[in-house]
Amino acid sequence: MRRVPSVGSVVRRSSSSLLRSAVCGCLALVGLTAQVQASAPLDNFVLIDQHGTAQELYYQSDARALIIVAHDSTCSSSAADLARIGELRKRFGGDLARFMLLNSDSATNRAKLRESAAANGVDLPVLHDDSQLVSRTLGLKSTGDTLVINPSNWSVSWQGNLNAAHEGIGALAKADASVSLSAAGKSAPCAIRYDEVPAGITYTADAAQILRDNCAVCHTTGGIAPWAMTGYEMVRGFAPMIREVLRTRRMPPWNADPEVGRFEHDKSLSREELRTLVSWIEQGAVRGEGEDILASDPVAWQDWPLGKPDLIMEIPSYDVPATGIVDYQFPRIPNPLKESVWVRAATVVPGDRSAVHHVLMGASEPGVPIVEGRENVFDNYIIGYAPGNESAEMPTGTGVYVQPGTEFLFQMHYTPYGKATTDRTKVGLYFHKEAPRNFLRHTVVINPTIQIPPNEAASAQAAYFEFDKPAVIYSLVPHAHYRGKASKFELLLPGGRRETVLNVPQYDFNWQRTYAFEEPLKVPAGARLVHTTIYDNSVKNARNPDPERTVPWGLQSHDEMLYGAVSFAWAGETADKPIHEKGLADTYQWVGFLDKNMDGKLSWQELPERMKKRLVQGFKMVDANGDGGLDAREMYALNKRQNAQRTPEQPRQGSPAAR
């Protein structure tokens, strides 16, 4: 689904803390410079490495020494530098020191960095500083420039040429530095080619327009951000914070890898915009002459940004307590419409933004029993609200079909925030005037069997969904909880080719973004959409409620989810000729998380115990093609036969997710 853009922060802070930040920010501007000062703590930063992994400086807190080396594989000194780093790693590696390479070439990309690293046998993270903001701050001038950083206080304990780095590392790591090293390479280092950053950047001429275009839609009076960009004085007070959240990629809240795919309503800053804002702050956040457009032409917050809805409904109110854990709520609203409609867009207006974590909405279908809560909300799915996803527009030529006599179904997740409140959330629907070409379908790549080990910093969990017919994928939504660290979606095509279509290297639980492709993905029958999430269940994850716990699947945020929402359409389906088989799609969904080796079928060992009991005598009979496993169509045929044989009092067979 296409989403209306929305940018801002959901960090909830008291007015007094915001005031302190603003006052301290004004004072801190004096100390912001474009180069690190001796013995001063380094400012945090996040850069993406050659593998598409986010690398945060302060996350390396468990290292005794962190060594960052300026490197460029196209420089003639590269081979000698890598050899010297190899010697240093042999002497100081493991628990003593951690090494990273830093590439500041704004003209290259991470694909080239990945290729050169593989060709040269480099197994270290190669951080790409394409904006050159970090390299400038660190004072790097040429390849081989090395910083030995003390993670206990983030000071630079030694800075110099790589050939002498053993002295600085040995001193910080309290290790013997009298190691025999080879002679220094004869090749001269290469100067880092910095792009020109103009002097005299001002708020009125440069920064204000960038802020208005990218930030003020949320940072406005009545918006979802914790403070409003009402003019220069307010922005200047928050300038150090703006610099921090830009350098650490927390803002804008758009977490898709810019080198993987192109998406509608991309709210990330361009390299030039990022460089301009940070440089403006580092140059002193000067106002300049002229009009203050954030003050004279503010962006107005709109509850209904798509215009007046065709239908507005208020979800039954709910009293949220001040503290504790609130079970998911599943309210229902009878459909007041007397005729069938095609929904083309929707907007959710939470009654209390601080309490409403998310809202999911769907519509029931005639003749389909409504299970209390749970899955039905996804059957005829309309919208999922979370901060940043207030509105949804269906892709061109698609819609969600809602018939009279049905009900609108909701899943409400409330999070108490220290004050009792009553939520009265509203939803607005917009209808097509004429029937669209096709149904918008929805599925979730899900794995309710996940178990995340305690104290594990990078636990990878995965599942897939196989398209049994040609389809068009419109959008993806990765979702996890507090331990979610990174997420990606890959297409595995029938010929074996694997392609990453969305990479989220720095997942942020505060934001639930929908990533809608500029060009929808056309996939053939047999294609699998593989969803992988990395979870950080270590003490280094500041949001982790309990690193000692083995974390299961669960609805509440202290548990976890592997959950990837997918909006798509069947290529062979039309509004007049539906071909969607819900039971078959559900079967493909749960086969995709039970199939641990992802070979497209379930072996006897992969079957849940309850299913094994059903198949004690009949595994080979169900295995119609005799390949030693049960694929989705074989499992679907089995379920249909067993459901046909059941009495009305017996439960129907379906997903084994909860068993």
XYZ file of C-alpha atoms in Angstrom:
659
model
C 0.000 0.000 0.000
C 1.125 3.531 -0.583
C 1.478 5.516 2.610
C 1.111 9.192 3.263
C 4.528 10.474 4.332
C 5.060 11.267 7.966
C 8.274 12.116 9.747
C 8.954 12.702 13.400
C 9.958 11.121 16.646
C 7.832 9.084 19.000
C 10.231 9.532 21.871
C 8.044 10.875 24.632
C 9.780 13.414 26.819
C 8.533 15.785 29.481
C 8.391 19.500 28.792
C 11.079 20.102 31.411
C 13.495 17.681 29.747
C 12.844 19.306 26.388
C 13.588 22.710 27.910
C 16.823 21.420 29.399
C 17.795 20.014 25.996
C 17.099 23.337 24.316
C 19.099 25.344 26.879
C 21.990 22.893 26.863
C 21.805 22.796 23.090
C 22.412 26.534 22.804
C 25.462 26.221 25.032
C 26.702 23.088 23.283
C 26.828 24.791 19.898
C 29.986 26.494 21.056
C 31.689 23.115 21.379
C 30.582 21.558 18.096
C 33.424 21.380 15.614
C 34.101 19.535 12.406
C 37.144 17.758 13.838
C 37.701 15.733 16.979
C 39.522 17.446 19.832
C 42.300 15.613 21.624
C 41.037 13.432 24.515
C 37.432 14.625 24.062
C 34.814 11.855 23.859
C 33.886 11.009 20.297
C 30.334 11.678 19.207
C 28.358 8.584 18.331
C 27.687 7.673 14.710
C 26.143 4.902 12.619
C 27.494 3.866 9.216
C 26.507 0.970 6.959
C 29.194 -1.552 6.049
C 29.778 -3.457 2.812
C 27.316 -6.186 3.825
C 24.460 -3.748 4.500
C 24.885 -4.017 8.280
C 24.544 -0.962 10.519
C 27.671 -0.361 12.599
C 27.280 1.961 15.582
C 30.319 3.380 17.334
C 28.901 3.185 20.856
C 27.711 -0.391 20.304
C 31.377 -1.475 20.416
C 31.484 -0.842 24.166
C 32.619 -4.379 24.975
C 35.941 -4.009 23.118
C 39.084 -3.151 25.086
C 40.338 -1.147 22.134
C 38.581 -0.121 18.930
C 40.790 0.568 15.920
C 39.435 2.480 12.928
C 41.664 2.657 9.846
C 41.033 4.897 6.837
C 41.125 2.631 3.800
C 40.548 2.716 0.052
C 41.086 -0.436 -1.985
C 41.907 1.648 -5.090
C 44.944 3.191 -3.374
C 48.362 1.716 -4.174
C 49.055 1.300 -0.452
C 45.970 -0.874 0.072
C 47.739 -4.244 -0.061
C 50.443 -3.119 2.352
C 47.863 -1.635 4.712
C 45.834 -4.840 4.723
C 48.958 -6.881 5.410
C 49.861 -4.644 8.333
C 46.308 -4.864 9.708
C 46.557 -8.655 9.436
C 49.709 -8.611 11.558
C 48.080 -6.343 14.122
C 45.048 -8.600 14.328
C 47.228 -11.634 14.972
C 48.909 -9.811 17.818
C 46.026 -7.840 19.291
C 42.876 -9.453 17.892
C 40.228 -11.366 19.792
C 39.514 -9.868 23.196
C 42.219 -7.206 23.003
C 41.199 -5.126 20.001
C 38.476 -4.778 17.387
C 39.286 -3.480 13.905
C 37.147 -1.612 11.367
C 37.969 -0.033 8.023
C 36.502 3.325 7.021
C 36.024 4.274 3.370
C 35.266 7.943 2.671
C 34.921 7.796 -1.112
C 31.645 9.522 -1.942
C 31.886 8.338 -5.561
C 31.762 4.612 -4.791
C 28.975 2.393 -3.460
C 28.751 -0.528 -1.094
C 28.429 -3.083 -3.870
C 31.916 -2.092 -5.051
C 33.195 -2.144 -1.482
C 31.777 -5.630 -1.066
C 33.386 -6.852 -4.294
C 36.805 -5.413 -3.463
C 36.663 -6.739 0.097
C 35.850 -10.229 -1.166
C 38.587 -10.056 -3.807
C 41.176 -9.059 -1.189
C 40.044 -11.488 1.487
C 38.867 -8.713 3.819
C 36.607 -10.051 6.560
C 36.447 -6.813 8.539
C 33.551 -4.369 8.416
C 34.213 -1.711 5.771
C 32.176 1.304 6.859
C 31.048 3.566 4.029
C 31.082 7.237 4.995
C 29.622 8.544 1.748
C 28.612 11.866 3.342
C 32.175 12.182 4.725
C 30.781 13.700 7.917
C 32.361 11.115 10.216
C 35.746 11.170 8.470
C 35.909 14.954 8.740
C 35.044 14.844 12.429
C 37.710 12.207 13.062
C 40.309 14.325 11.271
C 41.242 11.654 8.733
C 43.463 12.994 5.949
C 44.811 9.970 4.091
C 44.539 6.194 3.849
C 46.324 4.463 6.684
C 45.332 7.133 9.193
C 44.469 5.180 12.323
C 42.538 5.931 15.484
C 42.867 3.820 18.614
C 39.690 4.469 20.586
C 39.074 3.725 24.251
C 35.475 2.405 24.536
C 35.424 3.040 28.282
C 35.115 6.788 27.669
C 35.121 7.051 23.840
C 38.283 9.115 23.780
C 40.968 8.774 21.107
C 43.933 7.364 23.003
C 46.222 7.339 19.957
C 46.049 8.732 16.412
C 48.636 8.376 13.688
C 49.893 6.244 10.826
C 48.999 2.571 10.652
C 52.667 1.541 10.664
C 53.045 2.780 14.238
C 49.614 1.766 15.498
C 50.960 -1.192 17.494
C 52.291 1.235 20.081
C 48.924 2.880 20.654
C 47.045 -0.422 20.675
C 49.476 -2.027 23.079
C 49.273 0.881 25.489
C 45.470 0.915 25.581
C 45.005 -2.861 25.630
C 47.777 -3.214 28.219
C 49.458 -5.756 25.978
C 53.032 -6.302 24.916
C 53.619 -4.048 21.902
C 57.143 -5.299 21.249
C 55.894 -7.528 18.472
C 57.938 -8.187 15.359
C 56.224 -6.456 12.452
C 57.219 -6.435 8.811
C 58.747 -3.344 7.273
C 56.332 -0.620 6.321
C 54.979 -0.757 2.789
C 56.793 1.362 0.234
C 53.618 2.694 -1.361
C 52.629 6.173 -0.249
C 49.182 6.674 1.282
C 46.485 8.379 -0.753
C 44.913 11.638 0.328
C 41.213 11.424 1.104
C 39.324 13.413 -1.513
C 36.783 15.442 0.431
C 33.860 17.006 -1.377
C 33.698 20.743 -0.969
C 31.478 21.985 1.835
C 30.720 25.679 1.412
C 31.399 28.043 4.253
C 28.679 30.351 5.462
C 25.768 27.898 5.448
C 22.766 29.614 7.015
C 19.362 28.700 8.327
C 17.387 31.018 6.062
C 19.253 30.231 2.847
C 19.916 26.515 3.322
C 18.692 24.654 6.405
C 15.127 25.890 6.879
C 13.814 24.597 3.563
C 15.295 21.143 4.169
C 13.688 21.016 7.608
C 10.345 22.195 6.286
C 10.315 19.681 3.432
C 11.431 16.675 5.471
C 10.770 17.213 9.173
C 8.105 19.819 9.872
C 5.196 17.590 8.838
C 5.601 15.852 12.219
C 7.597 18.513 14.077
C 4.677 20.924 13.995
C 2.152 22.173 16.519
C -0.205 19.273 17.195
C 2.034 16.819 15.339
C 3.339 13.478 16.527
C 6.868 14.704 17.290
C 7.768 15.778 20.856
C 8.649 19.329 19.787
C 7.602 21.685 17.012
C 9.915 23.455 14.570
C 8.199 26.794 15.027
C 11.125 28.924 13.898
C 14.845 29.575 14.062
C 15.196 30.010 17.816
C 13.485 26.702 18.542
C 15.502 24.843 15.902
C 18.765 26.376 17.094
C 18.044 25.212 20.627
C 17.685 21.657 19.387
C 20.572 21.866 16.903
C 22.963 19.570 18.829
C 20.215 16.981 19.144
C 19.440 17.274 15.420
C 23.105 16.666 14.650
C 23.154 13.626 16.932
C 20.049 11.959 15.479
C 21.242 12.595 11.924
C 24.691 11.110 12.575
C 23.153 8.060 14.253
C 20.476 7.606 11.547
C 17.601 7.887 14.055
C 16.089 10.681 11.997
C 14.411 10.939 9.640
C 12.613 7.713 10.614
C 13.145 5.980 7.295
C 15.207 2.853 7.792
C 15.384 1.324 4.312
C 18.866 0.824 2.877
C 19.230 3.533 0.192
C 21.238 1.175 -2.009
C 18.521 -1.517 -2.129
C 15.322 -0.740 -4.021
C 13.420 2.469 -4.645
C 10.299 3.299 -2.653
C 7.429 5.742 -2.777
C 7.407 8.568 -0.237
C 11.074 7.982 0.618
C 11.633 10.306 3.573
C 15.374 9.808 3.885
C 17.621 12.810 3.381
C 19.856 12.986 0.348
C 23.599 12.995 0.947
C 23.668 16.719 0.125
C 20.785 17.528 2.496
C 22.387 15.564 5.325
C 25.745 17.224 4.769
C 24.161 20.683 4.627
C 22.246 20.291 7.902
C 25.126 18.819 9.886
C 27.624 21.312 8.463
C 25.259 24.191 9.257
C 25.147 23.087 12.888
C 28.907 22.534 13.062
C 29.447 26.018 11.624
C 27.458 27.516 14.486
C 23.830 27.275 13.306
C 23.869 30.818 11.908
C 20.486 32.351 11.075
C 21.346 34.490 8.068
C 19.289 37.230 6.486
C 15.781 36.820 5.182
C 12.449 35.265 6.026
C 12.052 32.476 8.575
C 9.774 30.141 6.596
C 9.162 27.787 9.525
C 7.678 30.720 11.443
C 5.914 32.529 8.601
C 4.638 29.475 6.714
C 4.286 26.612 9.214
C 3.233 23.138 8.185
C -0.211 22.403 9.609
C -0.978 19.017 11.138
C -4.026 17.397 9.539
C -6.114 14.649 11.087
C -7.485 13.835 7.625
C -4.567 14.478 5.220
C -6.379 12.729 2.351
C -9.403 15.015 2.624
C -12.820 14.420 4.131
C -13.483 10.653 4.388
C -16.536 9.013 2.851
C -17.154 7.219 6.149
C -15.913 8.086 9.648
C -16.280 5.586 12.486
C -15.284 5.780 16.130
C -13.821 2.597 17.533
C -15.417 1.670 20.895
C -13.639 3.604 23.629
C -11.216 1.871 25.949
C -9.951 2.879 29.393
C -6.182 2.456 29.446
C -4.708 2.132 32.953
C -1.713 4.166 34.063
C 0.558 1.140 34.391
C 0.734 -2.557 33.629
C 0.351 -4.673 30.512
C -2.884 -4.412 28.554
C -4.070 -7.435 26.594
C -4.757 -6.862 22.925
C -8.308 -5.655 22.349
C -10.427 -6.835 19.412
C -13.408 -4.467 19.050
C -15.894 -4.833 16.196
C -18.157 -2.304 14.474
C -21.184 -3.401 12.408
C -20.860 -2.172 8.840
C -23.393 0.694 8.546
C -23.335 0.665 4.730
C -26.249 -0.780 2.772
C -24.273 -1.347 -0.425
C -20.966 -2.960 -1.323
C -17.972 -0.626 -1.570
C -14.356 -0.777 -2.682
C -12.034 0.902 -0.171
C -9.268 2.900 -1.865
C -7.717 4.570 1.205
C -7.968 4.858 4.973
C -6.727 7.068 7.805
C -6.550 6.296 11.526
C -6.715 9.125 14.081
C -5.726 7.779 17.513
C -7.588 9.226 20.453
C -4.479 9.243 22.638
C -1.279 8.891 20.617
C 0.758 8.153 23.720
C -1.335 5.072 24.527
C -2.075 3.652 21.076
C 0.830 1.512 19.924
C -0.904 0.195 16.825
C -4.276 -0.395 15.191
C -4.992 -3.107 12.629
C -8.241 -3.024 10.677
C -10.001 -5.437 8.355
C -13.518 -6.359 7.289
C -15.353 -9.645 7.699
C -16.749 -11.541 4.743
C -20.228 -13.079 4.382
C -20.326 -16.703 5.444
C -16.877 -16.676 7.054
C -17.053 -17.330 10.813
C -15.411 -14.645 12.944
C -12.898 -16.065 15.388
C -12.878 -13.883 18.479
C -9.947 -11.564 17.743
C -6.908 -13.036 16.079
C -6.700 -13.827 12.398
C -9.891 -12.411 10.897
C -8.556 -8.865 10.885
C -6.092 -9.969 8.190
C -8.579 -11.688 5.878
C -9.869 -8.512 4.264
C -7.133 -6.222 5.504
C -7.547 -2.443 5.153
C -4.934 -0.576 7.205
C -2.312 -0.932 9.897
C -1.695 2.209 11.946
C 1.475 2.982 13.882
C 3.346 6.275 14.263
C 4.440 7.180 10.753
C 1.694 5.104 9.130
C -1.374 7.215 9.784
C -2.844 6.827 6.288
C -2.833 4.217 3.548
C -3.719 4.543 -0.111
C -4.252 1.354 -2.084
C -2.078 0.895 -5.186
C -3.566 2.158 -8.431
C -6.204 -0.192 -9.803
C -6.719 -2.097 -6.548
C -8.999 -1.931 -3.541
C -10.493 -3.850 -0.637
C -14.018 -5.149 -1.220
C -16.450 -4.652 1.686
C -19.972 -6.073 1.530
C -23.090 -5.031 3.495
C -24.078 -7.046 6.535
C -20.455 -7.539 7.542
C -18.374 -6.091 10.368
C -15.258 -3.985 10.611
C -12.698 -5.790 12.761
C -9.902 -4.212 14.775
C -6.828 -5.230 16.717
C -5.840 -2.603 19.295
C -2.498 -2.579 21.105
C -2.373 -0.167 24.039
C 0.743 0.747 26.040
C 0.231 2.506 29.399
C 2.482 5.521 29.902
C 2.000 6.497 33.543
C -1.340 8.253 33.262
C -4.800 6.710 33.072
C -6.565 7.716 29.877
C -9.571 6.910 27.721
C -8.859 6.268 24.073
C -11.381 7.153 21.383
C -9.700 6.324 18.106
C -11.381 7.185 14.812
C -10.943 5.729 11.353
C -11.880 7.305 8.041
C -12.496 5.327 4.838
C -12.355 6.528 1.231
C -14.190 4.636 -1.517
C -13.652 4.088 -5.222
C -16.362 5.587 -7.407
C -16.063 2.584 -9.725
C -14.781 -0.922 -9.146
C -10.982 -1.168 -9.562
C -9.298 -3.783 -11.727
C -8.226 -6.060 -8.925
C -8.390 -7.055 -5.278
C -5.575 -5.938 -3.008
C -4.459 -9.049 -1.140
C -2.512 -9.286 2.072
C -0.365 -11.920 3.727
C 2.225 -12.059 6.476
C 5.561 -13.862 6.349
C 5.476 -15.062 9.905
C 7.264 -17.435 12.268
C 5.541 -18.071 15.608
C 8.068 -20.809 16.471
C 10.993 -18.443 17.091
C 13.133 -18.937 20.181
C 15.797 -16.272 20.707
C 18.630 -17.504 22.948
C 19.686 -15.452 25.962
C 22.676 -13.112 25.657
C 22.865 -13.515 21.893
C 23.600 -10.283 20.028
C 22.650 -11.428 16.535
C 20.087 -14.233 16.428
C 18.826 -14.714 12.861
C 15.270 -16.027 12.428
C 13.546 -16.534 9.082
C 10.443 -17.721 7.248
C 9.104 -17.493 3.713
C 5.907 -17.263 1.701
C 5.676 -19.008 -1.660
C 3.517 -17.525 -4.412
C 1.831 -20.446 -6.138
C 0.649 -18.173 -8.968
C 2.185 -15.139 -10.711
C 1.753 -12.076 -8.512
C 2.624 -8.407 -8.118
C 4.111 -7.288 -4.781
C 3.291 -3.694 -3.861
C 4.687 -3.148 -0.375
C 6.435 -4.705 2.614
C 6.360 -3.971 6.352
C 8.981 -5.543 8.643
C 7.921 -5.823 12.275
C 9.644 -6.950 15.456
C 9.735 -5.767 19.070
C 12.415 -4.424 21.436
C 15.051 -6.919 20.347
C 14.609 -6.350 16.621
C 17.952 -5.177 15.231
C 17.776 -5.538 11.451
C 15.430 -7.008 8.872
C 15.407 -7.859 5.194
C 13.262 -9.404 2.478
C 14.718 -11.488 -0.339
C 13.145 -12.983 -3.441
C 14.200 -16.546 -4.174
C 13.246 -17.236 -7.773
C 12.505 -20.690 -9.225
C 15.836 -20.744 -11.087
C 17.744 -20.268 -7.832
C 18.584 -16.565 -8.146
C 18.327 -14.703 -4.844
C 17.754 -10.943 -4.729
C 17.414 -8.619 -1.735
C 14.408 -6.357 -2.342
C 14.322 -4.551 1.024
C 17.065 -4.167 3.597
C 16.454 -2.460 6.937
C 19.896 -2.414 8.570
C 18.782 -0.418 11.616
C 15.311 -1.519 12.677
C 13.569 0.898 15.056
C 10.616 -0.404 17.079
C 9.333 3.156 17.483
C 8.416 3.269 13.796
C 6.420 0.838 11.669
C 7.098 1.962 8.140
C 5.432 0.654 4.996
C 7.902 0.392 2.129
C 5.940 0.637 -1.128
C 7.926 -0.068 -4.283
C 8.078 2.667 -6.908
C 7.882 -0.149 -9.441
C 5.845 -3.067 -8.049
C 7.656 -6.403 -8.136
C 6.356 -8.920 -10.646
C 7.053 -12.429 -9.397
C 6.509 -15.768 -11.172
C 4.743 -18.797 -9.762
C 7.058 -20.634 -7.389
C 8.873 -17.502 -6.210
C 9.493 -17.336 -2.470
C 9.621 -14.167 -0.413
C 12.103 -14.859 2.397
C 11.907 -12.631 5.466
C 14.834 -12.602 7.916
C 15.105 -10.603 11.125
C 18.163 -10.255 13.352
C 17.435 -9.988 17.084
C 19.745 -8.524 19.717
C 19.098 -10.224 23.045
C 22.327 -8.986 24.622
C 23.077 -6.480 27.365
C 24.326 -4.065 24.688
C 20.758 -3.601 23.489
C 19.585 -0.697 25.645
C 15.916 -1.565 24.995
C 16.240 -5.215 25.999
C 13.904 -5.982 28.946
C 15.773 -9.152 29.960
C 18.890 -10.491 28.172
C 18.912 -13.613 30.374
C 15.604 -14.835 28.953
C 14.957 -17.200 26.056
C 12.472 -15.095 24.128
C 9.487 -16.745 22.419
C 6.917 -15.449 19.982
C 4.315 -13.272 21.669
C 1.928 -10.382 21.118
C 3.330 -8.176 23.877
C 6.487 -6.168 23.315
C 8.557 -8.063 25.912
C 8.190 -11.127 23.669
C 9.145 -11.086 19.994
C 7.729 -11.395 16.510
C 9.041 -12.378 13.127
C 6.385 -10.608 11.113
C 6.602 -9.276 7.584
C 3.404 -7.850 6.100
C 3.002 -8.102 2.319
C 0.486 -6.317 0.083
C 0.103 -7.928 -3.330
C -2.277 -8.841 -6.131
C -2.612 -12.031 -8.140
C -1.646 -11.317 -11.739
C -4.448 -13.533 -13.062
C -7.169 -12.152 -10.811
C -9.683 -9.408 -11.563
C -12.485 -7.772 -9.631
C -14.936 -9.809 -11.711
C -13.056 -13.118 -11.458
C -11.517 -13.722 -8.021
C -9.086 -16.651 -7.860
C -7.727 -16.206 -4.337
C -7.937 -19.361 -2.194
C -7.613 -18.324 1.424
C -7.072 -21.852 2.724
C -4.282 -22.500 0.225
C -2.610 -19.158 0.967
C -2.773 -19.897 4.703
C -1.181 -23.288 4.087
C 1.683 -21.735 2.145
C 2.112 -19.327 5.036
C 2.561 -21.951 7.737
C 4.617 -24.278 5.565
C 6.951 -21.285 5.164
C 7.789 -21.190 8.862
C 7.768 -24.947 9.553
C 10.119 -25.655 6.634
C 13.344 -24.989 8.527
C 15.706 -25.962 5.701
C 13.596 -24.041 3.171
C 13.504 -26.818 0.585
C 9.813 -26.259 -0.164
C 8.463 -29.282 1.680
C 8.019 -30.587 5.217
C 9.983 -33.614 6.265
C 8.724 -35.879 9.031
C 11.181 -34.197 11.423
C 9.833 -30.727 10.571
C 6.195 -31.581 11.302
C 4.708 -30.407 14.630
C 3.908 -33.208 17.073
C 0.154 -32.739 16.737
C 0.399 -33.104 12.978
C 2.566 -36.203 13.321
C -0.216 -37.860 15.316
C -2.597 -37.231 12.426
C -0.152 -38.772 9.951
C 1.266 -41.763 11.820
C -0.039 -44.171 9.191
C -0.517 -41.825 6.274
C 2.630 -39.804 5.585
C 3.464 -41.671 2.383
C -0.148 -41.518 1.243
C -0.237 -37.738 1.629
C 3.125 -37.430 -0.140
C 1.454 -37.650 -3.543
C 4.584 -36.992 -5.606
C 6.731 -39.361 -3.549
C 9.551 -36.896 -2.907
C 9.817 -37.703 0.799
C 8.195 -34.503 2.015
C 4.846 -32.737 2.122
C 4.535 -29.532 0.125
C 1.844 -26.895 0.599
C -0.549 -28.327 -1.985
C -0.310 -31.803 -0.461
C -0.963 -30.369 3.001
C -3.865 -28.303 1.668
C -5.427 -31.367 0.051
C -5.081 -33.261 3.344
C -6.772 -30.461 5.304
C -9.630 -30.272 2.817
C -10.237 -34.021 3.059
C -10.128 -34.036 6.851
C -12.388 -30.989 7.152
C -14.916 -32.594 4.800
C -15.036 -35.679 7.051
C -15.546 -33.777 10.311
C -18.820 -33.346 12.136
C -20.035 -29.795 12.863
C -18.933 -30.183 16.491
C -15.318 -30.947 15.549
C -12.860 -28.088 14.928
C -11.680 -27.504 11.398
C -8.030 -28.023 10.558
C -5.960 -24.971 9.761
C -2.693 -23.367 10.744
C -0.631 -25.210 13.378
C 0.782 -21.866 14.528
C -0.684 -22.000 18.000
C -0.113 -25.695 18.587
